[in-house]
CSV table of C-alpha atoms in Angstrom, one decimal:
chain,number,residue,atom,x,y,z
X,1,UNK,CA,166.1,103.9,219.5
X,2,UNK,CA,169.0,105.9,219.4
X,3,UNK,CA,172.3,103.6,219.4
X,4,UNK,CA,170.3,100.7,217.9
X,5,UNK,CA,172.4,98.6,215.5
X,6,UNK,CA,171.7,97.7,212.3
X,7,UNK,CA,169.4,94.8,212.2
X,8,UNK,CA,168.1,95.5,215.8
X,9,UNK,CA,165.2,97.4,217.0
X,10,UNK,CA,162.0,96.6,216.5
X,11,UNK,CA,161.4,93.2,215.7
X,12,UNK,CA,158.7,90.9,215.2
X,13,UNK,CA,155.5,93.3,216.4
X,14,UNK,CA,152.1,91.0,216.7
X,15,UNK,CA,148.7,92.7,216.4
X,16,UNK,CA,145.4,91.2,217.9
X,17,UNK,CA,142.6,91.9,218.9
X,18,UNK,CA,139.8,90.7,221.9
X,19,UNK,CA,137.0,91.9,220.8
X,20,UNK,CA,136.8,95.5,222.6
X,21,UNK,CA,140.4,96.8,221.7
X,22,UNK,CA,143.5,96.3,219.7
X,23,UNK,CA,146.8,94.7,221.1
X,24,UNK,CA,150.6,95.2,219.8
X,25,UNK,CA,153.5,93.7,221.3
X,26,UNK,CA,156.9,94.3,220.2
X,27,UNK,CA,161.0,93.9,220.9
X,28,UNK,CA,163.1,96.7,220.9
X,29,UNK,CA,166.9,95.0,220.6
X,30,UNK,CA,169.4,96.9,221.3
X,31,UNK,CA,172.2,94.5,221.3
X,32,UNK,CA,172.3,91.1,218.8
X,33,UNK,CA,176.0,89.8,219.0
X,34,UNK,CA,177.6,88.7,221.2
X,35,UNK,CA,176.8,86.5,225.1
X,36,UNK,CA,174.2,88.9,226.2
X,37,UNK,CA,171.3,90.1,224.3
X,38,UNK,CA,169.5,93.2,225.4
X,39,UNK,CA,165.6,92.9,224.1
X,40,UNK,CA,163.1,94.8,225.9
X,41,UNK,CA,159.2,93.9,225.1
X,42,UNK,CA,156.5,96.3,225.4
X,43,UNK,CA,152.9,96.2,225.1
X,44,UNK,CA,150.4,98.9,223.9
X,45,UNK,CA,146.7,99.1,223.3
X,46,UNK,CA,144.1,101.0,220.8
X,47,UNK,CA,140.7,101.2,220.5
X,48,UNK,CA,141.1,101.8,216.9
X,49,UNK,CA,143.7,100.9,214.2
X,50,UNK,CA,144.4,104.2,213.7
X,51,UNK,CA,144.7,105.0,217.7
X,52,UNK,CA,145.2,106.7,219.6
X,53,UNK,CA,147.8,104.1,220.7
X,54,UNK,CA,148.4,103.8,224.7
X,55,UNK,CA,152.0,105.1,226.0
X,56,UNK,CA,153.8,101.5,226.1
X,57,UNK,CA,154.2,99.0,229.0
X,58,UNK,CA,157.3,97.5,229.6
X,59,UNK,CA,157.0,93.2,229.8
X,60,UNK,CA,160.3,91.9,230.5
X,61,UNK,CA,164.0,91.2,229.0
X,62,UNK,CA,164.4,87.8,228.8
X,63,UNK,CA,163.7,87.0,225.2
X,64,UNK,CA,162.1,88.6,221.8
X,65,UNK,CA,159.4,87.9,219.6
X,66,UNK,CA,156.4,88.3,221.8
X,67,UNK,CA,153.0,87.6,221.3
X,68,UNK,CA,149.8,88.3,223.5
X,69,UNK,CA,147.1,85.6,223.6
X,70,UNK,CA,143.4,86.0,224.4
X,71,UNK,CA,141.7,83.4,226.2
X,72,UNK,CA,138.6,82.5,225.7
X,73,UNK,CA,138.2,83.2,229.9
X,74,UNK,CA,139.1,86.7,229.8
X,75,UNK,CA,142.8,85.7,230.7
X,76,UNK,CA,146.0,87.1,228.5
X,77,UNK,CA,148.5,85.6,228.3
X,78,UNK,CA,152.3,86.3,227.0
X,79,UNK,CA,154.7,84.4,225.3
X,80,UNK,CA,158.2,84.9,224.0
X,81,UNK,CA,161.1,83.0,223.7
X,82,UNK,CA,163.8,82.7,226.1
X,83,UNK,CA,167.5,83.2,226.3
X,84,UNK,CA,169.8,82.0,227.9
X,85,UNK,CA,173.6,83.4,227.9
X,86,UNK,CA,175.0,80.2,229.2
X,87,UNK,CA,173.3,78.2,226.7
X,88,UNK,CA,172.4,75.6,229.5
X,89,UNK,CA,171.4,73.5,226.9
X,90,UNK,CA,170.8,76.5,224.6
X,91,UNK,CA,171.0,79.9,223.7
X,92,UNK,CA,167.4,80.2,222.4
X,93,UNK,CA,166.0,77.9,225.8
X,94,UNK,CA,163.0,77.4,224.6
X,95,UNK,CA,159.3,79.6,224.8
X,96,UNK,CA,158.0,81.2,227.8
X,97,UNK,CA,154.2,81.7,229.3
X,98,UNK,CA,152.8,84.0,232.0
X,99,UNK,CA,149.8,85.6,232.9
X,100,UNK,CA,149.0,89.7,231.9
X,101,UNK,CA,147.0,92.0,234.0
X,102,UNK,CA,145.4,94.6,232.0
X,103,UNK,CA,144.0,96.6,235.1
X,104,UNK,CA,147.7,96.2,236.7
X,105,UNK,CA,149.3,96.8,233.6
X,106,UNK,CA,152.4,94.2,234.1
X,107,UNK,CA,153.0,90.5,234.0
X,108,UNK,CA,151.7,88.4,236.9
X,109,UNK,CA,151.6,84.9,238.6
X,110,UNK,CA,154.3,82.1,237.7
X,111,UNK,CA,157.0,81.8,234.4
X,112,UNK,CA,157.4,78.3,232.6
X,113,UNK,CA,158.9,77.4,229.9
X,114,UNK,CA,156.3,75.3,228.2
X,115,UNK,CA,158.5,74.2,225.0
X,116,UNK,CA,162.2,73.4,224.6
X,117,UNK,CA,161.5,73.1,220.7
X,118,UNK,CA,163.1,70.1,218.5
X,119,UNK,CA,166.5,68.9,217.6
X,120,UNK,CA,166.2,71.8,214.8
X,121,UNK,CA,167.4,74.5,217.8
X,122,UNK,CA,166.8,78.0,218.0
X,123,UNK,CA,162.9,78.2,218.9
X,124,UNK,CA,161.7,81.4,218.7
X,125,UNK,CA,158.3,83.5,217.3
X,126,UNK,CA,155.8,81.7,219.2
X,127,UNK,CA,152.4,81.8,218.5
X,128,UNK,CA,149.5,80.7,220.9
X,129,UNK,CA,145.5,80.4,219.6
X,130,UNK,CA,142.7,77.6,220.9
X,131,UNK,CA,140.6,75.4,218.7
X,132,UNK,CA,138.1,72.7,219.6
X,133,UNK,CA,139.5,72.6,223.2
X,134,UNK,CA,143.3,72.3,222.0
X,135,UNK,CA,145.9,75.1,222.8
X,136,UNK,CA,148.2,75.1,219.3
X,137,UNK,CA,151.7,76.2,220.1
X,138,UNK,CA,153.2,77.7,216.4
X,139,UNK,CA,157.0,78.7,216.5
X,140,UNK,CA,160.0,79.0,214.7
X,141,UNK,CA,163.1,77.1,214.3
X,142,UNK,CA,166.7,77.1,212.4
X,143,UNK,CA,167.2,80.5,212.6
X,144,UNK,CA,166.2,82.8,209.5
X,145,UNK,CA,168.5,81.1,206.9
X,146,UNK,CA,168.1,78.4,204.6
X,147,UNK,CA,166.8,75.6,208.1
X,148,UNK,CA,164.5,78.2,209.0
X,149,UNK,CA,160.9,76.1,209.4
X,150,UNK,CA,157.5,76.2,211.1
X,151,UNK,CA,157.3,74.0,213.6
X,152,UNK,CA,153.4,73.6,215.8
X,153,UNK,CA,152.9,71.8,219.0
X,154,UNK,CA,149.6,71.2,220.8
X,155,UNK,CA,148.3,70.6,224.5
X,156,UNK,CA,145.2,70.2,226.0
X,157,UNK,CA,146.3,72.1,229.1
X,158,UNK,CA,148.0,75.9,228.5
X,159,UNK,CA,150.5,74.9,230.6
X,160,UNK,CA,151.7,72.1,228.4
X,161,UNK,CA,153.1,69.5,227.8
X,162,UNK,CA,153.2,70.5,224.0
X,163,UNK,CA,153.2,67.7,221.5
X,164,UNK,CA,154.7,68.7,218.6
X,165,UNK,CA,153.2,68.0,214.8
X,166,UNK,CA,153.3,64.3,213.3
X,167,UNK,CA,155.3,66.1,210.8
X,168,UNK,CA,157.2,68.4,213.1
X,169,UNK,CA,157.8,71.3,210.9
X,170,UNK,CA,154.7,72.3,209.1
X,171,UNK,CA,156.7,74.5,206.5
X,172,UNK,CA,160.1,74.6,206.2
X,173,UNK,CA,162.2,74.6,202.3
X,174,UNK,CA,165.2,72.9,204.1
X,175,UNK,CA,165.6,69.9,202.8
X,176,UNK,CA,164.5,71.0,199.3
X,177,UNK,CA,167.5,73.6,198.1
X,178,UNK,CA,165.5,73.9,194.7
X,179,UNK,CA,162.1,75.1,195.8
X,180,UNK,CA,161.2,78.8,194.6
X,181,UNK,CA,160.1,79.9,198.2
X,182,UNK,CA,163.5,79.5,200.8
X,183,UNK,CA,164.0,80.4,204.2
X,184,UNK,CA,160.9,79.9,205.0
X,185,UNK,CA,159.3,79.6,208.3
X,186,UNK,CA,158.1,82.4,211.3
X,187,UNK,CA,154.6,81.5,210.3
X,188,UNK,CA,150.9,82.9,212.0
X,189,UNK,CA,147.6,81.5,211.4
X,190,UNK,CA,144.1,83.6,210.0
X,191,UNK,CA,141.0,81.6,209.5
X,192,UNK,CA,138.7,84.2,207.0
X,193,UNK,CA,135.0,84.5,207.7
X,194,UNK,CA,134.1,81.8,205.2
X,195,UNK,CA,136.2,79.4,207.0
X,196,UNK,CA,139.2,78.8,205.2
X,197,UNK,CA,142.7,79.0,207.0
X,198,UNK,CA,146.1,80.5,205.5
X,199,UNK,CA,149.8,80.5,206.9
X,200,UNK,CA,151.9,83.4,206.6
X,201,UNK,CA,155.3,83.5,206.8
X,202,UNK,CA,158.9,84.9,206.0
X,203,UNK,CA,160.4,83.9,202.8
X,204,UNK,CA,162.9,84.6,200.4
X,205,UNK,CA,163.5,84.2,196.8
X,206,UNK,CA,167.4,83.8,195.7
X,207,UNK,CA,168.0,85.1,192.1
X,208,UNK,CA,171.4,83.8,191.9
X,209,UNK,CA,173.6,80.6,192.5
X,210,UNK,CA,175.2,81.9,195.6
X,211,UNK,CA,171.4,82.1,197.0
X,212,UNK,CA,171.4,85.8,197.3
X,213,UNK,CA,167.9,87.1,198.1
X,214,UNK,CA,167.9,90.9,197.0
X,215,UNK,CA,164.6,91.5,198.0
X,216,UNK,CA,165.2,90.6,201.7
X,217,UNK,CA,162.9,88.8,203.5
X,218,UNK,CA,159.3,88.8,202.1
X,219,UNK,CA,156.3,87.7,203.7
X,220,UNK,CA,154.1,84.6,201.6
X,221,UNK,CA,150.7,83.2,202.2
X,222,UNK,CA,150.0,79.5,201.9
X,223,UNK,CA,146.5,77.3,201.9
X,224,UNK,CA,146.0,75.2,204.8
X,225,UNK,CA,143.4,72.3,206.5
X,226,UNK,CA,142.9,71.1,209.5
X,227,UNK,CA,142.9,67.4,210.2
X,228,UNK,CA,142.2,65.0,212.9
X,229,UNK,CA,142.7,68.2,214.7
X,230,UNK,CA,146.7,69.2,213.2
X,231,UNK,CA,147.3,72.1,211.0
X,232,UNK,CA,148.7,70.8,207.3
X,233,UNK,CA,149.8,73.0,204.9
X,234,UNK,CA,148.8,72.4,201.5
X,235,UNK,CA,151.0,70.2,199.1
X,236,UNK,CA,153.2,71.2,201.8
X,237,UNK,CA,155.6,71.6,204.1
X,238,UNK,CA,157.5,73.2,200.9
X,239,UNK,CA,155.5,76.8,200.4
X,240,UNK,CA,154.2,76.8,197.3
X,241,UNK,CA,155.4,80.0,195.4
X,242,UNK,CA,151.3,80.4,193.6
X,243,UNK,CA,148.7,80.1,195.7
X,244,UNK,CA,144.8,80.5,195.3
X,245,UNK,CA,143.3,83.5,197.3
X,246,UNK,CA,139.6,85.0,197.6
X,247,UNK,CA,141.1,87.9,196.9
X,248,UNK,CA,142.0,89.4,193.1
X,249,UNK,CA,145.6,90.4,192.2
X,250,UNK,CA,146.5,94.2,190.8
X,251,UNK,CA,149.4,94.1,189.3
X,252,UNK,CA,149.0,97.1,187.6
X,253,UNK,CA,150.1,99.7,190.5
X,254,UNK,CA,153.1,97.4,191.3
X,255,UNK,CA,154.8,97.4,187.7
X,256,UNK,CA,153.8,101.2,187.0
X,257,UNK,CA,156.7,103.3,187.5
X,258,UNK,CA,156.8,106.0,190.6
X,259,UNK,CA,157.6,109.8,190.4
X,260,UNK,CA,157.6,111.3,193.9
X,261,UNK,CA,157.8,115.0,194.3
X,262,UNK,CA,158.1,116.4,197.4
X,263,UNK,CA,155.9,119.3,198.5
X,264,UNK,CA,154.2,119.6,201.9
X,265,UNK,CA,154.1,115.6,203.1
X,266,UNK,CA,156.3,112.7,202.9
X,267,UNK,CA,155.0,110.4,200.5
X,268,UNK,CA,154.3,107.0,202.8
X,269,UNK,CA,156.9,105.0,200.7
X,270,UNK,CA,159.3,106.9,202.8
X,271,UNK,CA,160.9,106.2,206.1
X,272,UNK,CA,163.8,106.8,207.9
X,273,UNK,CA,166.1,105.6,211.3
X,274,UNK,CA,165.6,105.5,214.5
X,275,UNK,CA,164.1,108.7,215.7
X,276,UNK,CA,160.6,110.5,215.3
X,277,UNK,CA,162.2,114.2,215.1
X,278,UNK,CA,162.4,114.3,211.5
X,279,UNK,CA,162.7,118.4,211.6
X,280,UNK,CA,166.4,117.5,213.2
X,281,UNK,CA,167.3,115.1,209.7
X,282,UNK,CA,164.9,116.6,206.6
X,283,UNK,CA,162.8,119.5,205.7
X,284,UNK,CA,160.6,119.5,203.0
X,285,UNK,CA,160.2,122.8,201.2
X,286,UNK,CA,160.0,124.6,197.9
X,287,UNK,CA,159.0,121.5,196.4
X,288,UNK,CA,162.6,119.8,197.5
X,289,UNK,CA,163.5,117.0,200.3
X,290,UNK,CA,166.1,119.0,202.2
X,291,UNK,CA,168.6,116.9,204.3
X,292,UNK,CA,170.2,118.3,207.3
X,293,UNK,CA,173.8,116.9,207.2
X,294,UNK,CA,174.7,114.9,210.2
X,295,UNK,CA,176.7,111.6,210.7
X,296,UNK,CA,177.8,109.1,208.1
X,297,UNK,CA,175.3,107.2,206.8
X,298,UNK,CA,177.0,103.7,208.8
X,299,UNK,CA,176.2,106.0,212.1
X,300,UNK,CA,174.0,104.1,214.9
X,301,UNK,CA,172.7,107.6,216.6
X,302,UNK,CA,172.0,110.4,213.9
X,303,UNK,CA,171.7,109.9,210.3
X,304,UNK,CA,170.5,112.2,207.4
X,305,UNK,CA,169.2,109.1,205.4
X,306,UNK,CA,165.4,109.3,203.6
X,307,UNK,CA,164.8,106.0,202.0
X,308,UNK,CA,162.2,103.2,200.6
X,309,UNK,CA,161.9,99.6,200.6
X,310,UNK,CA,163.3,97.9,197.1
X,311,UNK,CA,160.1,96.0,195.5
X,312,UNK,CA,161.6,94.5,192.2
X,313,UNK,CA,164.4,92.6,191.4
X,314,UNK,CA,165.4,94.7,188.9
X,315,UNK,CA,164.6,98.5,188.9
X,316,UNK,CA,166.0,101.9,187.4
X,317,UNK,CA,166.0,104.8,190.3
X,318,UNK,CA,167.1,108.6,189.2
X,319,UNK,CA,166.6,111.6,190.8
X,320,UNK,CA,168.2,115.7,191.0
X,321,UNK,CA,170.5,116.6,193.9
X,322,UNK,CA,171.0,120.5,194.3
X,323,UNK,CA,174.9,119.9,196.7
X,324,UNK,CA,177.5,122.1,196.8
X,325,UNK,CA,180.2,120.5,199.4
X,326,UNK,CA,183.3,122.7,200.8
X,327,UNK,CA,185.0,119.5,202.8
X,328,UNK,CA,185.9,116.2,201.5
X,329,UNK,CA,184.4,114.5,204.8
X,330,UNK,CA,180.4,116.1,203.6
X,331,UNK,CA,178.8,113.9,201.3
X,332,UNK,CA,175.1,113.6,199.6
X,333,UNK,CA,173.5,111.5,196.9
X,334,UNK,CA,171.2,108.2,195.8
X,335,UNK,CA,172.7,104.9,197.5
X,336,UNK,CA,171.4,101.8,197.3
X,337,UNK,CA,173.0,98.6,197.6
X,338,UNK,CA,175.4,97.2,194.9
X,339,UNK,CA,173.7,94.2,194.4
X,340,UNK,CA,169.9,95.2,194.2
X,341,UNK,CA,169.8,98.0,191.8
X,342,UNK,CA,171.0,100.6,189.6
X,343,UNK,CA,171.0,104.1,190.8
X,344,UNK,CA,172.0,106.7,188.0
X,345,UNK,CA,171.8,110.0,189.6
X,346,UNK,CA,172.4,111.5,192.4
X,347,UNK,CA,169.0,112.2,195.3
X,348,UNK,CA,169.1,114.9,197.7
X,349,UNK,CA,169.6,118.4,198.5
X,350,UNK,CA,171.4,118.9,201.6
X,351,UNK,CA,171.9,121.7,203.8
């Protein structure tokens, strides 16, 4: 993943699993801007959670946001979205199907392109599953802003043709510039043992007028039904920002404030960029994080940057930096960006 740039590599991995082993798919962009886009989708195999994971297969290049689909014949089948650099009518063309082997270990048999999507454009994230003899098509449309939505399709045939939803986009805040939840859309479907089914999805939460969402994307879960055989979401297609779950809520752990000291493992808050040689970028001895200088912290190949996800709107971060630079180009400390936080001292020791 070296020479990835920000906002590529992996993207949009989908776990699942057909009843003897676990499936992951993923896109590894290296390139976003521009005419051509350079995604390469893998596919790799457990027969645990925890592994071990198999060495990955390579799919194809012609899209992201992959998803493997378990028949209930044995088959798989793989779907992405498609691109198309002379956008004949689009860029994002619309959601691909074919066959995978296991035993052969690659895609087989015929490509179609099974849904162009709606007038909304830019169809990607597609989701295949099978209920009561339907095949449900869920995607996403309007890109990852503010017209980002959920938009489901269904055919009795795999192959299509896809009708989409009576109500086309099955959650989407685009039309309501108010609502808590925005940018919402990029959904899957989970039906729990007792027989209830939920939507997750991407969201955001904008703090400000300018609609700034310091906390990213987030991921929300919303109450659905099914109905003369259509997914609704409840008192949707706006997410609802509460939602009643079987499960409790802690929020004890996620207000309590966090010390980390480093002695002999990373704490799992942690992570870094693209590369698993971490003894080339940080050290951690005699109770310190040590960081190995190496390019600016903008670099694409080799960066000495050890950091964790922001969680709060509003937080306090301090920490002890042991740095003794002899060149105005060598620099060390706490960053974070302007807009999400405070950071009051400086972070790490670097070598």
């Amino acid at each position: 993943m070296r020479g990835d740039p920000d906002s590529c590599g992996i993207w949009a991995p989908c776990l699942t699993h057909d009843g003897e082993k676990f499936w992951l798919v993923y896109t590894d962009v290296k390139r976003k801007d521009g005419s051509f886009k350079d995604a390469h989708n893998y596919i790799v195999s457990s027969p645990t959670i925890e592994g071990p994971w198999s060495d990955p297969v390579y799919a194809n290049s012609s899209g992201f946001d992959p998803s493997l689909f378990h028949d209930n014949d044995g088959k798989k089948w793989f779907v992405n979205m498609l691109i198309d650099h002379r956008a004949r009518p689009r860029v994002f063309a619309g959601i691909v199907l074919q066959e995978f082997d296991p035993s052969a270990g690659q895609l087989v048999g015929p490509r179609k392109n099974i849904f162009f999507g709606t007038a909304l454009d830019l169809v990607e994230g597609p989701h295949l599953y099978k209920r009561n003899g339907w095949y449900y098509l869920l995607t996403a449309e309007g890109g990852t802003g503010y017209g980002h939505a959920c938009t489901l399709a269904r055919s009795r045939d795999i192959w299509g043709p896809y009708d989409v939803h009576p109500q086309q986009h099955i959650l989407s805040s685009k039309d309501h510039p108010h609502a808590a939840l925005q940018r919402a859309g990029h959904g899957d479907i989970v039906e729990t043992p007792d027989g209830n089914t939920y939507l997750v999805h991407l969201t955001g939460r904008p703090t400000t007028q300018e609609r700034r969402c310091v906390l990213g994307r987030e991921t929300a879960i919303q109450e659905a039904y099914w109905e003369d055989d259509w997914l609704y979401v409840k008192n949707g297609p706006v997410p609802s920002l509460f939602v009643d779950l079987p499960a409790a809520r802690d929020d004890g752990p996620y207000w309590a404030e966090k010390k980390y000291t480093f002695t002999d493992k990373l704490h799992k808050d942690f992570q870094w960029l693209r590369t698993p040689e971490t003894d080339r970028i940080f050290a951690l001895e005699d109770s310190k994080l040590t960081l190995f200088g190496r390019e600016s912290i903008g670099s694409w190949f080799e960066q000495s940057l050890v950091a964790r996800r922001q969680e709060h709107f509003s937080y306090d971060a301090e920490t002890v930096v042991d740095f003794s630079p002899e060149d105005e180009r060598q620099f060390a400390g706490l960053t974070a960006d302007r807009a999400l936080g405070r950071a009051t001292r400086a972070s790490h020791h670097v070598v």
